[in-house]
Amino acid sequence: MYKQAGVMGGQALLARWAAIGVAVLLCAPWLVPSSKVYHQLLAVLLWLPALCSLGYAAFRSHLASPDLWLYVAFAAWTLLILIVRGSEEPVSDAKVVAYVTLSLLGFLLAARAGDASVERLLIFGVLLGGVGAGLSWLHFYVLEQNPFSSRLTALGIWDTVIMAAHAVGALAVVGLAMVVGRPWRLAWLLPAGVAAIGYLAFLLSSQTRGVWLALLASLMVILVSVPRWIGLTVLFGLLLAVAAVAIYDVQMLMQRGLSYRLELWGGGLQLIAENTWFGIGFHEFKLTVPGLTNQFKHPHNLFIDTGVRLGVGGLLIFCVLWLLCLWRAWQARDSALGRALLALWLFATVSLMTDGIGLWRKPNADWLITWLPIALGLLLARRNADYASSDRPRS
């Protein structure tokens, strides 16, 4: 009896420990001085409790789901490609697979910290993210006095324009999907309003049209699920924002054209055709555009990049995993987390098709549009299994 109580207490402690780690994953990039510190915090607060939890049979049995087995197949294929095709830094690249795996396990572990624990962590991350986005805008344009034509980057370690816009956009759509149509407490209006203004200012000033298109796609799904007056209000606000940008500088909407995306995608597809089944592995490659002296390190499309590196086999496994994530979101579309994942999946898919740079990288801003959707899909799959087992009649 005492032993069983100790086991349960140990699992509860690990779950709360991992919940702190999830909060760090979502919130620390605004605050930490370097990526190295960020990764060290994740190692202690997220990956370590996830690793320790594997010592408990109850948690291991909790992991059984087709979704997780599909991810394991994808990770195994990635390691196979790493062995067969090689890499400039094979040990470092193999570690990234371990980091991702432990992060996904950490999310599943954090969900055991209490009812709706992940939802509360997401809301906390969204509110802090809105404040961080607003402070980034003030720091960049007011304190540093950069011209408004300059593209905004974030405070902290999200200091790349496109990747910062990905992360901020992901937090914005998750927050909006989780709160629309729900009753509001008066105490939440001020922080929610501050966060909304911060997100709007940041995403407009990032001048990242792929993100704007992704936001439009995800917002269409969100607006369908709310009362008509709310949807019309949000839509009217978006039209005002676009009009304001057009009045201020219409070239902001038109500049840079397609940024050679079609040529880069064609070059990536050619590499897939030349290395069909096993790809080129983790070696660096260059793509050229006729008429340009510059060379590009990736095709600006995560799905094509995955095919280039892991071959058609790896691309197919990933696409099935990605579509299964969409299916989990659709099944749970009546819940706040289901709507959030559905909106995030659409935002991520459009963003990754226009600006995705790669899957297997150390924790960075793009994790919020690559591994966060998969983590939430795994969580919803686990909840579905729990509901099914609780409804099953006992013999």
GROMACS .gro file of C-alpha atoms in nm:
model
  395
    1MET     CA    1   0.000   0.000   0.000
    2TYR     CA    2   0.273   0.245   0.101
    3LYS     CA    3   0.478   0.142  -0.202
    4GLN     CA    4   0.183   0.209  -0.431
    5ALA     CA    5   0.128   0.550  -0.272
    6GLY     CA    6   0.496   0.629  -0.324
    7VAL     CA    7   0.477   0.533  -0.689
    8MET     CA    8   0.171   0.751  -0.743
    9GLY     CA    9   0.335   1.039  -0.560
   10GLY     CA   10   0.647   1.004  -0.772
   11GLN     CA   11   0.447   1.015  -1.094
   12ALA     CA   12   0.253   1.320  -0.976
   13LEU     CA   13   0.578   1.498  -0.891
   14LEU     CA   14   0.721   1.420  -1.234
   15ALA     CA   15   0.403   1.544  -1.401
   16ARG     CA   16   0.420   1.879  -1.221
   17TRP     CA   17   0.791   1.896  -1.299
   18ALA     CA   18   0.721   1.842  -1.670
   19ALA     CA   19   0.444   2.102  -1.659
   20ILE     CA   20   0.705   2.358  -1.556
   21GLY     CA   21   0.914   2.239  -1.848
   22VAL     CA   22   0.627   2.294  -2.093
   23ALA     CA   23   0.587   2.647  -1.955
   24VAL     CA   24   0.959   2.702  -2.015
   25LEU     CA   25   0.930   2.574  -2.372
   26LEU     CA   26   0.651   2.821  -2.446
   27CYS     CA   27   0.758   3.124  -2.242
   28ALA     CA   28   1.133   3.125  -2.177
   29PRO     CA   29   1.242   3.242  -2.527
   30TRP     CA   30   1.122   3.594  -2.440
   31LEU     CA   31   1.334   3.601  -2.125
   32VAL     CA   32   1.654   3.398  -2.161
   33PRO     CA   33   1.979   3.553  -2.289
   34SER     CA   34   2.081   3.273  -2.526
   35SER     CA   35   1.968   2.952  -2.694
   36LYS     CA   36   2.222   2.761  -2.485
   37VAL     CA   37   2.049   2.865  -2.161
   38TYR     CA   38   1.711   2.781  -2.315
   39HIS     CA   39   1.824   2.430  -2.407
   40GLN     CA   40   1.977   2.376  -2.063
   41LEU     CA   41   1.650   2.474  -1.895
   42LEU     CA   42   1.458   2.235  -2.118
   43ALA     CA   43   1.703   1.955  -2.039
   44VAL     CA   44   1.648   1.994  -1.664
   45LEU     CA   45   1.279   2.085  -1.654
   46LEU     CA   46   1.126   1.892  -1.946
   47TRP     CA   47   1.352   1.621  -2.083
   48LEU     CA   48   1.477   1.488  -1.749
   49PRO     CA   49   1.131   1.426  -1.595
   50ALA     CA   50   1.016   1.271  -1.925
   51LEU     CA   51   1.312   1.035  -1.915
   52CYS     CA   52   1.255   0.949  -1.548
   53SER     CA   53   0.885   0.879  -1.612
   54LEU     CA   54   0.979   0.593  -1.844
   55GLY     CA   55   1.077   0.402  -1.531
   56TYR     CA   56   0.710   0.375  -1.435
   57ALA     CA   57   0.509   0.096  -1.599
   58ALA     CA   58   0.188   0.299  -1.561
   59PHE     CA   59   0.329   0.582  -1.772
   60ARG     CA   60   0.471   0.346  -2.034
   61SER     CA   61   0.132   0.182  -2.074
   62HIS     CA   62  -0.018   0.532  -2.102
   63LEU     CA   63   0.188   0.591  -2.416
   64ALA     CA   64   0.035   0.321  -2.634
   65SER     CA   65  -0.134   0.483  -2.935
   66PRO     CA   66  -0.109   0.453  -3.313
   67ASP     CA   67  -0.001   0.817  -3.328
   68LEU     CA   68   0.301   0.766  -3.104
   69TRP     CA   69   0.401   0.446  -3.283
   70LEU     CA   70   0.387   0.636  -3.611
   71TYR     CA   71   0.615   0.903  -3.465
   72VAL     CA   72   0.853   0.628  -3.345
   73ALA     CA   73   0.859   0.491  -3.702
   74PHE     CA   74   0.942   0.838  -3.833
   75ALA     CA   75   1.220   0.886  -3.577
   76ALA     CA   76   1.358   0.539  -3.657
   77TRP     CA   77   1.357   0.618  -4.030
   78THR     CA   78   1.541   0.944  -3.957
   79LEU     CA   79   1.810   0.760  -3.761
   80LEU     CA   80   1.837   0.503  -4.041
   81ILE     CA   81   1.896   0.782  -4.294
   82LEU     CA   82   2.152   0.933  -4.060
   83ILE     CA   83   2.338   0.601  -4.056
   84VAL     CA   84   2.306   0.530  -4.429
   85ARG     CA   85   2.362   0.881  -4.565
   86GLY     CA   86   2.569   1.032  -4.287
   87SER     CA   87   2.606   1.387  -4.164
   88GLU     CA   88   2.874   1.644  -4.086
   89GLU     CA   89   2.774   1.616  -3.718
   90PRO     CA   90   2.604   1.274  -3.677
   91VAL     CA   91   2.607   1.271  -3.296
   92SER     CA   92   2.455   1.619  -3.275
   93ASP     CA   93   2.185   1.532  -3.530
   94ALA     CA   94   2.100   1.209  -3.345
   95LYS     CA   95   2.067   1.406  -3.022
   96VAL     CA   96   1.803   1.627  -3.184
   97VAL     CA   97   1.585   1.318  -3.242
   98ALA     CA   98   1.621   1.239  -2.872
   99TYR     CA   99   1.534   1.599  -2.776
  100VAL     CA  100   1.216   1.592  -2.983
  101THR     CA  101   1.113   1.252  -2.849
  102LEU     CA  102   1.161   1.358  -2.488
  103SER     CA  103   0.973   1.683  -2.552
  104LEU     CA  104   0.672   1.494  -2.687
  105LEU     CA  105   0.684   1.258  -2.389
  106GLY     CA  106   0.712   1.563  -2.164
  107PHE     CA  107   0.386   1.703  -2.301
  108LEU     CA  108   0.209   1.374  -2.237
  109LEU     CA  109   0.353   1.366  -1.887
  110ALA     CA  110   0.256   1.728  -1.813
  111ALA     CA  111  -0.103   1.646  -1.912
  112ARG     CA  112  -0.116   1.414  -1.609
  113ALA     CA  113  -0.053   1.707  -1.372
  114GLY     CA  114  -0.427   1.775  -1.355
  115ASP     CA  115  -0.743   1.830  -1.558
  116ALA     CA  116  -0.685   2.079  -1.841
  117SER     CA  117  -0.327   2.135  -1.724
  118VAL     CA  118  -0.198   2.170  -2.081
  119GLU     CA  119  -0.481   2.411  -2.166
  120ARG     CA  120  -0.384   2.632  -1.870
  121LEU     CA  121  -0.018   2.623  -1.974
  122LEU     CA  122  -0.112   2.723  -2.328
  123ILE     CA  123  -0.324   3.015  -2.207
  124PHE     CA  124  -0.039   3.131  -1.982
  125GLY     CA  125   0.204   3.108  -2.274
  126VAL     CA  126  -0.037   3.297  -2.501
  127LEU     CA  127  -0.084   3.584  -2.255
  128LEU     CA  128   0.288   3.617  -2.190
  129GLY     CA  129   0.353   3.590  -2.562
  130GLY     CA  130   0.121   3.883  -2.633
  131VAL     CA  131   0.306   4.096  -2.378
  132GLY     CA  132   0.640   3.988  -2.525
  133ALA     CA  133   0.520   4.072  -2.877
  134GLY     CA  134   0.407   4.419  -2.767
  135LEU     CA  135   0.732   4.487  -2.579
  136SER     CA  136   0.929   4.371  -2.883
  137TRP     CA  137   0.743   4.626  -3.096
  138LEU     CA  138   0.814   4.907  -2.848
  139HIS     CA  139   1.179   4.811  -2.811
  140PHE     CA  140   1.240   4.783  -3.186
  141TYR     CA  141   1.058   5.094  -3.308
  142VAL     CA  142   1.053   5.327  -3.005
  143LEU     CA  143   1.371   5.257  -2.809
  144GLU     CA  144   1.594   5.156  -3.100
  145GLN     CA  145   1.412   5.398  -3.336
  146ASN     CA  146   1.418   5.164  -3.634
  147PRO     CA  147   1.211   5.290  -3.931
  148PHE     CA  148   0.864   5.139  -3.962
  149SER     CA  149   0.970   4.992  -4.295
  150SER     CA  150   1.214   4.761  -4.110
  151ARG     CA  151   1.091   4.408  -4.037
  152LEU     CA  152   1.038   4.337  -3.669
  153THR     CA  153   1.219   4.068  -3.469
  154ALA     CA  154   1.140   3.955  -3.116
  155LEU     CA  155   1.308   4.016  -2.785
  156GLY     CA  156   1.504   3.725  -2.642
  157ILE     CA  157   1.623   3.443  -2.866
  158TRP     CA  158   1.354   3.459  -3.138
  159ASP     CA  159   1.571   3.706  -3.332
  160THR     CA  160   1.504   3.585  -3.688
  161VAL     CA  161   1.224   3.768  -3.870
  162ILE     CA  162   1.036   3.479  -4.030
  163MET     CA  163   1.084   3.229  -3.746
  164ALA     CA  164   0.977   3.488  -3.488
  165ALA     CA  165   0.664   3.559  -3.693
  166HIS     CA  166   0.594   3.184  -3.703
  167ALA     CA  167   0.614   3.151  -3.325
  168VAL     CA  168   0.416   3.467  -3.250
  169GLY     CA  169   0.150   3.375  -3.506
  170ALA     CA  170   0.120   3.024  -3.362
  171LEU     CA  171   0.063   3.158  -3.011
  172ALA     CA  172  -0.190   3.410  -3.142
  173VAL     CA  173  -0.406   3.156  -3.325
  174VAL     CA  174  -0.391   2.909  -3.034
  175GLY     CA  175  -0.505   3.178  -2.793
  176LEU     CA  176  -0.784   3.303  -3.016
  177ALA     CA  177  -0.914   2.953  -3.087
  178MET     CA  178  -0.920   2.867  -2.717
  179VAL     CA  179  -1.110   3.174  -2.600
  180VAL     CA  180  -1.358   3.264  -2.875
  181GLY     CA  181  -1.717   3.181  -2.795
  182ARG     CA  182  -1.641   3.115  -2.427
  183PRO     CA  183  -1.778   3.321  -2.136
  184TRP     CA  184  -1.538   3.595  -2.028
  185ARG     CA  185  -1.449   3.700  -1.677
  186LEU     CA  186  -1.403   4.072  -1.635
  187ALA     CA  187  -1.059   4.019  -1.479
  188TRP     CA  188  -0.933   3.861  -1.802
  189LEU     CA  189  -1.036   4.144  -2.035
  190LEU     CA  190  -0.736   4.369  -1.966
  191PRO     CA  191  -0.459   4.106  -2.008
  192ALA     CA  192  -0.638   3.958  -2.309
  193GLY     CA  193  -0.671   4.301  -2.469
  194VAL     CA  194  -0.304   4.382  -2.408
  195ALA     CA  195  -0.202   4.047  -2.558
  196ALA     CA  196  -0.426   4.098  -2.865
  197ILE     CA  197  -0.280   4.442  -2.934
  198GLY     CA  198   0.072   4.305  -2.895
  199TYR     CA  199   0.009   4.021  -3.140
  200LEU     CA  200  -0.157   4.246  -3.396
  201ALA     CA  201   0.124   4.503  -3.386
  202PHE     CA  202   0.397   4.237  -3.406
  203LEU     CA  203   0.247   4.033  -3.689
  204LEU     CA  204   0.174   4.337  -3.904
  205SER     CA  205   0.524   4.475  -3.851
  206SER     CA  206   0.693   4.142  -3.928
  207GLN     CA  207   0.587   4.198  -4.291
  208THR     CA  208   0.586   3.820  -4.347
  209ARG     CA  209   0.322   3.752  -4.609
  210GLY     CA  210   0.339   3.375  -4.572
  211VAL     CA  211   0.240   3.421  -4.209
  212TRP     CA  212  -0.038   3.662  -4.305
  213LEU     CA  213  -0.177   3.402  -4.545
  214ALA     CA  214  -0.148   3.133  -4.277
  215LEU     CA  215  -0.330   3.356  -4.027
  216LEU     CA  216  -0.611   3.411  -4.276
  217ALA     CA  217  -0.650   3.035  -4.329
  218SER     CA  218  -0.662   2.958  -3.957
  219LEU     CA  219  -0.892   3.249  -3.877
  220MET     CA  220  -1.149   3.122  -4.126
  221VAL     CA  221  -1.176   2.801  -3.924
  222ILE     CA  222  -1.195   2.988  -3.594
  223LEU     CA  223  -1.466   3.226  -3.718
  224VAL     CA  224  -1.687   2.940  -3.836
  225SER     CA  225  -1.701   2.802  -3.480
  226VAL     CA  226  -1.810   3.123  -3.304
  227PRO     CA  227  -2.133   3.328  -3.294
  228ARG     CA  228  -2.183   3.536  -3.606
  229TRP     CA  229  -2.140   3.873  -3.436
  230ILE     CA  230  -1.801   3.774  -3.296
  231GLY     CA  231  -1.685   3.647  -3.635
  232LEU     CA  232  -1.798   3.964  -3.809
  233THR     CA  233  -1.625   4.180  -3.547
  234VAL     CA  234  -1.295   3.996  -3.587
  235LEU     CA  235  -1.324   4.002  -3.967
  236PHE     CA  236  -1.396   4.378  -3.960
  237GLY     CA  237  -1.088   4.429  -3.741
  238LEU     CA  238  -0.872   4.235  -3.988
  239LEU     CA  239  -0.999   4.440  -4.280
  240LEU     CA  240  -0.919   4.759  -4.090
  241ALA     CA  241  -0.566   4.631  -4.022
  242VAL     CA  242  -0.508   4.549  -4.390
  243ALA     CA  243  -0.649   4.887  -4.492
  244ALA     CA  244  -0.418   5.062  -4.246
  245VAL     CA  245  -0.114   4.883  -4.392
  246ALA     CA  246  -0.223   4.968  -4.747
  247ILE     CA  247  -0.275   5.335  -4.658
  248TYR     CA  248   0.059   5.356  -4.479
  249ASP     CA  249   0.266   5.175  -4.743
  250VAL     CA  250   0.099   4.967  -5.012
  251GLN     CA  251   0.440   4.837  -5.122
  252MET     CA  252   0.460   4.647  -4.795
  253LEU     CA  253   0.192   4.417  -4.935
  254MET     CA  254   0.351   4.386  -5.279
  255GLN     CA  255   0.729   4.390  -5.224
  256ARG     CA  256   0.961   4.093  -5.277
  257GLY     CA  257   0.716   3.917  -5.513
  258LEU     CA  258   0.721   3.542  -5.460
  259SER     CA  259   1.085   3.561  -5.342
  260TYR     CA  260   1.183   3.288  -5.592
  261ARG     CA  261   0.972   3.028  -5.409
  262LEU     CA  262   0.866   2.848  -5.727
  263GLU     CA  263   1.226   2.815  -5.846
  264LEU     CA  264   1.340   2.689  -5.505
  265TRP     CA  265   1.057   2.437  -5.487
  266GLY     CA  266   1.148   2.313  -5.834
  267GLY     CA  267   1.511   2.272  -5.730
  268GLY     CA  268   1.406   2.080  -5.419
  269LEU     CA  269   1.182   1.848  -5.619
  270GLN     CA  270   1.469   1.783  -5.858
  271LEU     CA  271   1.687   1.675  -5.564
  272ILE     CA  272   1.410   1.439  -5.449
  273ALA     CA  273   1.392   1.289  -5.800
  274GLU     CA  274   1.769   1.233  -5.794
  275ASN     CA  275   1.769   1.079  -5.443
  276THR     CA  276   1.424   0.926  -5.433
  277TRP     CA  277   1.411   0.672  -5.153
  278PHE     CA  278   1.675   0.769  -4.899
  279GLY     CA  279   1.730   1.136  -4.974
  280ILE     CA  280   2.063   1.307  -4.917
  281GLY     CA  281   2.060   1.280  -4.538
  282PHE     CA  282   2.169   1.567  -4.319
  283HIS     CA  283   2.439   1.698  -4.551
  284GLU     CA  284   2.424   2.062  -4.650
  285PHE     CA  285   2.292   2.135  -4.999
  286LYS     CA  286   2.260   2.445  -5.212
  287LEU     CA  287   1.982   2.555  -5.444
  288THR     CA  288   2.043   2.804  -5.721
  289VAL     CA  289   1.806   3.036  -5.903
  290PRO     CA  290   1.881   3.132  -6.263
  291GLY     CA  291   2.002   3.490  -6.284
  292LEU     CA  292   2.106   3.509  -5.917
  293THR     CA  293   2.451   3.467  -5.769
  294ASN     CA  294   2.312   3.384  -5.426
  295GLN     CA  295   2.262   3.020  -5.327
  296PHE     CA  296   1.991   2.900  -5.089
  297LYS     CA  297   2.032   2.640  -4.813
  298HIS     CA  298   1.674   2.512  -4.821
  299PRO     CA  299   1.369   2.524  -5.052
  300HIS     CA  300   1.153   2.734  -4.816
  301ASN     CA  301   0.910   2.444  -4.791
  302LEU     CA  302   0.936   2.200  -4.501
  303PHE     CA  303   0.766   1.915  -4.685
  304ILE     CA  304   1.003   1.939  -4.980
  305ASP     CA  305   1.299   1.976  -4.743
  306THR     CA  306   1.189   1.660  -4.560
  307GLY     CA  307   1.173   1.473  -4.891
  308VAL     CA  308   1.516   1.600  -4.991
  309ARG     CA  309   1.675   1.485  -4.665
  310LEU     CA  310   1.478   1.171  -4.577
  311GLY     CA  311   1.360   1.057  -4.918
  312VAL     CA  312   1.008   0.969  -5.026
  313GLY     CA  313   0.980   0.708  -4.749
  314GLY     CA  314   1.044   0.962  -4.473
  315LEU     CA  315   0.820   1.220  -4.640
  316LEU     CA  316   0.530   0.974  -4.659
  317ILE     CA  317   0.561   0.875  -4.293
  318PHE     CA  318   0.571   1.239  -4.188
  319CYS     CA  319   0.271   1.330  -4.406
  320VAL     CA  320   0.065   1.048  -4.254
  321LEU     CA  321   0.165   1.165  -3.904
  322TRP     CA  322   0.077   1.525  -3.995
  323LEU     CA  323  -0.261   1.428  -4.139
  324LEU     CA  324  -0.335   1.210  -3.836
  325CYS     CA  325  -0.275   1.520  -3.625
  326LEU     CA  326  -0.541   1.699  -3.832
  327TRP     CA  327  -0.780   1.408  -3.778
  328ARG     CA  328  -0.731   1.426  -3.401
  329ALA     CA  329  -0.804   1.798  -3.410
  330TRP     CA  330  -1.119   1.745  -3.616
  331GLN     CA  331  -1.243   1.473  -3.380
  332ALA     CA  332  -1.203   1.712  -3.085
  333ARG     CA  333  -1.321   2.027  -3.263
  334ASP     CA  334  -1.593   2.084  -3.002
  335SER     CA  335  -1.330   2.125  -2.729
  336ALA     CA  336  -1.106   2.427  -2.675
  337LEU     CA  337  -0.789   2.223  -2.728
  338GLY     CA  338  -0.930   2.060  -3.042
  339ARG     CA  339  -1.016   2.399  -3.194
  340ALA     CA  340  -0.674   2.531  -3.097
  341LEU     CA  341  -0.500   2.240  -3.266
  342LEU     CA  342  -0.718   2.271  -3.577
  343ALA     CA  343  -0.633   2.641  -3.612
  344LEU     CA  344  -0.266   2.580  -3.531
  345TRP     CA  345  -0.244   2.293  -3.782
  346LEU     CA  346  -0.378   2.512  -4.063
  347PHE     CA  347  -0.152   2.802  -3.965
  348ALA     CA  348   0.149   2.571  -3.947
  349THR     CA  349   0.076   2.393  -4.275
  350VAL     CA  350   0.053   2.716  -4.477
  351SER     CA  351   0.357   2.864  -4.300
  352LEU     CA  352   0.566   2.552  -4.353
  353MET     CA  353   0.474   2.537  -4.722
  354THR     CA  354   0.601   2.891  -4.781
  355ASP     CA  355   0.883   2.937  -4.528
  356GLY     CA  356   0.958   2.604  -4.355
  357ILE     CA  357   1.329   2.534  -4.317
  358GLY     CA  358   1.351   2.187  -4.159
  359LEU     CA  359   1.220   1.949  -3.895
  360TRP     CA  360   1.513   1.808  -3.703
  361ARG     CA  361   1.660   2.116  -3.537
  362LYS     CA  362   1.733   2.203  -3.178
  363PRO     CA  363   1.448   2.382  -2.996
  364ASN     CA  364   1.376   2.710  -3.170
  365ALA     CA  365   1.083   2.929  -3.272
  366ASP     CA  366   0.972   2.690  -3.546
  367TRP     CA  367   0.907   2.416  -3.290
  368LEU     CA  368   0.575   2.592  -3.227
  369ILE     CA  369   0.462   2.509  -3.581
  370THR     CA  370   0.630   2.170  -3.619
  371TRP     CA  371   0.645   1.970  -3.297
  372LEU     CA  372   0.382   2.156  -3.091
  373PRO     CA  373   0.097   2.048  -3.325
  374ILE     CA  374   0.221   1.690  -3.311
  375ALA     CA  375   0.247   1.704  -2.931
  376LEU     CA  376  -0.111   1.829  -2.903
  377GLY     CA  377  -0.226   1.561  -3.149
  378LEU     CA  378  -0.063   1.292  -2.933
  379LEU     CA  379  -0.236   1.437  -2.628
  380LEU     CA  380  -0.577   1.432  -2.795
  381ALA     CA  381  -0.517   1.074  -2.910
  382ARG     CA  382  -0.441   0.977  -2.551
  383ARG     CA  383  -0.756   1.147  -2.425
  384ASN     CA  384  -0.966   0.970  -2.687
  385ALA     CA  385  -0.822   0.637  -2.573
  386ASP     CA  386  -0.892   0.722  -2.208
  387TYR     CA  387  -1.253   0.818  -2.286
  388ALA     CA  388  -1.302   0.500  -2.488
  389SER     CA  389  -1.168   0.282  -2.208
  390SER     CA  390  -1.378   0.457  -1.943
  391ASP     CA  391  -1.694   0.407  -2.151
  392ARG     CA  392  -1.621   0.042  -2.222
  393PRO     CA  393  -1.848  -0.188  -2.020
  394ARG     CA  394  -1.669  -0.412  -1.775
  395SER     CA  395  -1.716  -0.788  -1.799
   0.00000   0.00000   0.00000
